Amino acid sequence: MSHRSDGILEPRQLLPLVPPAERKALGPFVIIECVESIPCNPCVEACPKGAIRIEGDMNGTPSVDFDICDGCGLCVSACPGLAIFVLDMSLDAGAATVSLPYEYLPLPTVGDTVVTLSREGEVLGEGTVERVLSAKALDRTPIVTLSVPADHAMDVRHFTAKDSTA
Ligand code: SF4
Ligand code: SF4
């Protein structure tokens, strides 16, 4: 499959990575935005439920059994490529959450309003920090969960402090 040379996924590459609407409505799910063939598999090892598979040798790309994944997020922290996210699109009132790996300091604080960014680094809007799992708790990359408008959930993949864009 051809792809952008900057490694940013195109919409058509995202489609096979997300579960059907019925599964999205049930609760949190993982989205693994890893489509390059690289020798890597910590995500497989990190999932306590065995929901992630890489067919063949370690150079394949991961796939998820969405019937098994409960959106726990353990694989998010384990991915050296920062390519794994957990979305919850089952919430009411037009909101969703996006849990993403975050390697910058200082870590945000619960309740902070932050500027949400796309895969390309474009400003999308604002989000609210709902949860911060520190590296100490995970022994890996911290995970930050943001509350965002539901129609931004598929696009928010990073954020920055609100005052850093002023
Ligand atoms: S979110 Fe949890 S259950 Fe789902 S694939 Fe990752 S580690 Fe497994
Ligand atoms: S750990 Fe991350 S980079 Fe490695 S195969 Fe899994 S998703 Fe891809």
Tab-separated table of C-alpha atoms and ligand atoms in Angstrom:
chain	number	residue	atom	x	y	z
A	1	MET	CA	0.000	0.000	0.000
A	2	SER	CA	1.370	3.420	-0.898
A	3	HIS	CA	1.333	6.059	1.786
A	4	ARG	CA	2.453	9.567	2.598
A	5	SER	CA	6.184	9.946	2.856
A	6	ASP	CA	5.820	11.847	6.145
A	7	GLY	CA	4.323	8.767	7.807
A	8	ILE	CA	1.023	10.500	8.634
A	9	LEU	CA	-1.934	8.248	8.009
A	10	GLU	CA	-4.404	9.070	5.287
A	11	PRO	CA	-8.155	8.718	5.960
A	12	ARG	CA	-8.350	5.552	3.863
A	13	GLN	CA	-5.643	3.988	6.024
A	14	LEU	CA	-7.570	4.796	9.197
A	15	LEU	CA	-10.802	3.134	8.208
A	16	PRO	CA	-9.642	-0.466	8.687
A	17	LEU	CA	-8.182	0.424	12.075
A	18	VAL	CA	-11.423	1.407	13.785
A	19	PRO	CA	-14.258	-0.843	14.947
A	20	PRO	CA	-17.810	-0.650	13.581
A	21	ALA	CA	-20.260	1.885	15.017
A	22	GLU	CA	-21.955	-0.769	17.155
A	23	ARG	CA	-18.667	-1.493	18.940
A	24	LYS	CA	-17.832	2.192	19.328
A	25	ALA	CA	-21.146	2.653	21.127
A	26	LEU	CA	-20.274	-0.007	23.703
A	27	GLY	CA	-17.310	1.713	25.331
A	28	PRO	CA	-13.596	2.453	25.003
A	29	PHE	CA	-11.587	0.821	22.244
A	30	VAL	CA	-8.033	0.937	21.048
A	31	ILE	CA	-6.892	2.336	17.722
A	32	ILE	CA	-3.440	1.246	16.600
A	33	GLU	CA	-2.120	3.639	13.972
A	34	CYS	CA	0.833	1.467	13.020
A	35	VAL	CA	0.820	0.609	9.335
A	36	GLU	CA	4.535	0.328	8.573
A	37	SER	CA	6.226	-3.062	8.421
A	38	ILE	CA	8.790	-2.814	11.186
A	39	PRO	CA	10.310	-5.412	13.500
A	40	CYS	CA	8.382	-4.559	16.650
A	41	ASN	CA	5.808	-6.169	18.906
A	42	PRO	CA	5.659	-4.731	22.466
A	43	CYS	CA	1.961	-3.986	21.907
A	44	VAL	CA	1.248	-7.688	21.533
A	45	GLU	CA	3.127	-8.481	24.734
A	46	ALA	CA	1.470	-5.603	26.634
A	47	CYS	CA	-2.134	-6.665	26.093
A	48	PRO	CA	-3.242	-8.852	29.004
A	49	LYS	CA	-6.274	-10.012	27.034
A	50	GLY	CA	-4.480	-11.145	23.911
A	51	ALA	CA	-6.489	-8.703	21.797
A	52	ILE	CA	-3.550	-7.640	19.603
A	53	ARG	CA	-2.072	-9.903	16.958
A	54	ILE	CA	0.710	-9.603	14.460
A	55	GLU	CA	0.393	-12.260	11.816
A	56	GLY	CA	3.491	-13.997	10.561
A	57	ASP	CA	6.803	-12.718	11.800
A	58	MET	CA	7.407	-9.603	13.892
A	59	ASN	CA	7.508	-7.425	10.738
A	60	GLY	CA	3.763	-7.531	10.216
A	61	THR	CA	1.371	-4.812	11.321
A	62	PRO	CA	-0.843	-5.268	14.385
A	63	SER	CA	-4.547	-5.974	14.275
A	64	VAL	CA	-7.067	-5.830	17.118
A	65	ASP	CA	-9.917	-8.094	18.136
A	66	PHE	CA	-12.426	-5.452	19.211
A	67	ASP	CA	-14.612	-8.091	20.854
A	68	ILE	CA	-11.796	-8.714	23.315
A	69	CYS	CA	-10.276	-5.232	23.749
A	70	ASP	CA	-11.796	-3.367	26.674
A	71	GLY	CA	-9.854	-0.154	26.135
A	72	CYS	CA	-7.693	-0.588	29.242
A	73	GLY	CA	-4.844	1.373	27.624
A	74	LEU	CA	-1.922	-0.781	28.736
A	75	CYS	CA	-0.693	-1.088	25.159
A	76	VAL	CA	-0.675	2.718	24.709
A	77	SER	CA	2.147	3.113	27.160
A	78	ALA	CA	4.137	0.189	25.783
A	79	CYS	CA	4.380	1.374	22.164
A	80	PRO	CA	7.769	2.930	21.363
A	81	GLY	CA	6.263	4.492	18.236
A	82	LEU	CA	3.574	6.403	20.207
A	83	ALA	CA	1.134	4.955	17.691
A	84	ILE	CA	-1.607	3.660	19.985
A	85	PHE	CA	-4.615	5.575	21.296
A	86	VAL	CA	-7.768	4.700	23.224
A	87	LEU	CA	-11.009	6.401	22.283
A	88	ASP	CA	-14.312	6.374	24.097
A	89	MET	CA	-17.101	7.460	21.789
A	90	SER	CA	-19.891	5.946	23.872
A	91	LEU	CA	-20.381	9.067	25.985
A	92	ASP	CA	-23.431	11.300	25.951
A	93	ALA	CA	-23.740	14.987	25.122
A	94	GLY	CA	-21.498	15.042	22.081
A	95	ALA	CA	-18.293	14.413	24.025
A	96	ALA	CA	-15.640	11.739	23.647
A	97	THR	CA	-12.363	10.932	25.317
A	98	VAL	CA	-8.998	10.349	23.696
A	99	SER	CA	-6.199	8.751	25.707
A	100	LEU	CA	-2.815	9.372	24.183
A	101	PRO	CA	0.867	8.844	24.978
A	102	TYR	CA	2.541	12.029	26.145
A	103	GLU	CA	6.288	12.310	26.620
A	104	TYR	CA	6.648	16.000	27.426
A	105	LEU	CA	7.181	17.715	30.764
A	106	PRO	CA	5.598	19.118	32.731
A	107	LEU	CA	2.677	16.735	32.588
A	108	PRO	CA	-0.677	18.499	32.578
A	109	THR	CA	-2.997	18.509	35.575
A	110	VAL	CA	-6.506	17.108	35.674
A	111	GLY	CA	-8.920	19.902	34.831
A	112	ASP	CA	-6.484	21.808	32.617
A	113	THR	CA	-7.787	23.158	29.335
A	114	VAL	CA	-5.333	22.344	26.537
A	115	VAL	CA	-5.078	23.013	22.813
A	116	THR	CA	-5.768	19.871	20.819
A	117	LEU	CA	-3.674	19.052	17.763
A	118	SER	CA	-4.143	16.767	14.771
A	119	ARG	CA	-1.688	14.166	13.459
A	120	GLU	CA	-0.238	16.911	11.307
A	121	GLY	CA	0.113	19.251	14.304
A	122	GLU	CA	-2.743	21.513	13.246
A	123	VAL	CA	-4.816	23.159	15.959
A	124	LEU	CA	-8.238	21.522	16.237
A	125	GLY	CA	-9.706	23.234	19.288
A	126	GLU	CA	-9.653	22.686	23.009
A	127	GLY	CA	-9.831	19.700	25.307
A	128	THR	CA	-10.005	19.131	29.047
A	129	VAL	CA	-7.568	16.879	30.857
A	130	GLU	CA	-9.580	14.104	32.479
A	131	ARG	CA	-6.818	11.788	33.693
A	132	VAL	CA	-3.038	11.614	33.840
A	133	LEU	CA	-1.263	8.301	34.300
A	134	SER	CA	2.334	9.066	35.065
A	135	ALA	CA	5.389	7.192	33.882
A	136	LYS	CA	5.974	6.148	37.479
A	137	ALA	CA	2.624	4.385	37.607
A	138	LEU	CA	3.138	2.742	34.236
A	139	ASP	CA	6.923	2.298	34.134
A	140	ARG	CA	6.646	3.600	30.560
A	141	THR	CA	5.252	6.533	28.601
A	142	PRO	CA	2.663	8.610	30.512
A	143	ILE	CA	-0.908	8.524	29.227
A	144	VAL	CA	-3.123	11.605	29.208
A	145	THR	CA	-6.866	11.338	28.693
A	146	LEU	CA	-8.589	14.337	27.152
A	147	SER	CA	-12.272	15.107	26.891
A	148	VAL	CA	-12.935	16.500	23.412
A	149	PRO	CA	-15.950	17.138	21.155
A	150	ALA	CA	-17.046	13.800	19.709
A	151	ASP	CA	-16.446	14.955	16.153
A	152	HIS	CA	-12.785	15.622	16.995
A	153	ALA	CA	-12.087	12.220	18.519
A	154	MET	CA	-10.759	10.620	15.333
A	155	ASP	CA	-8.399	13.533	14.733
A	156	VAL	CA	-6.993	14.609	18.123
A	157	ARG	CA	-3.637	12.887	18.524
A	158	HIS	CA	-1.592	15.396	20.480
A	159	PHE	CA	-2.015	18.551	22.524
A	160	THR	CA	-0.116	21.492	23.866
A	161	ALA	CA	-0.513	23.791	26.838
A	162	LYS	CA	-2.970	26.594	26.177
A	163	ASP	CA	-0.481	29.391	26.856
A	164	SER	CA	2.115	27.899	24.469
A	165	THR	CA	0.013	28.898	21.443
A	166	ALA	CA	-0.802	32.422	22.661
B	1	SF4	S1	-6.476	-1.240	25.199
B	1	SF4	FE1	-6.045	-2.929	26.679
B	1	SF4	S2	-7.366	-4.634	26.029
B	1	SF4	FE2	-7.270	-3.151	24.307
B	1	SF4	S3	-5.618	-3.897	23.012
B	1	SF4	FE3	-4.701	-2.373	24.411
B	1	SF4	S4	-3.956	-3.578	26.174
B	1	SF4	FE4	-5.370	-4.895	25.014
B	2	SF4	S1	4.466	-1.559	19.683
B	2	SF4	FE1	3.747	0.228	18.507
B	2	SF4	S2	5.229	0.504	16.833
B	2	SF4	FE2	5.514	-1.582	17.670
B	2	SF4	S3	4.211	-2.904	16.358
B	2	SF4	FE3	3.002	-2.326	18.171
B	2	SF4	S4	1.874	-0.488	17.491
B	2	SF4	FE4	3.560	-0.764	16.022
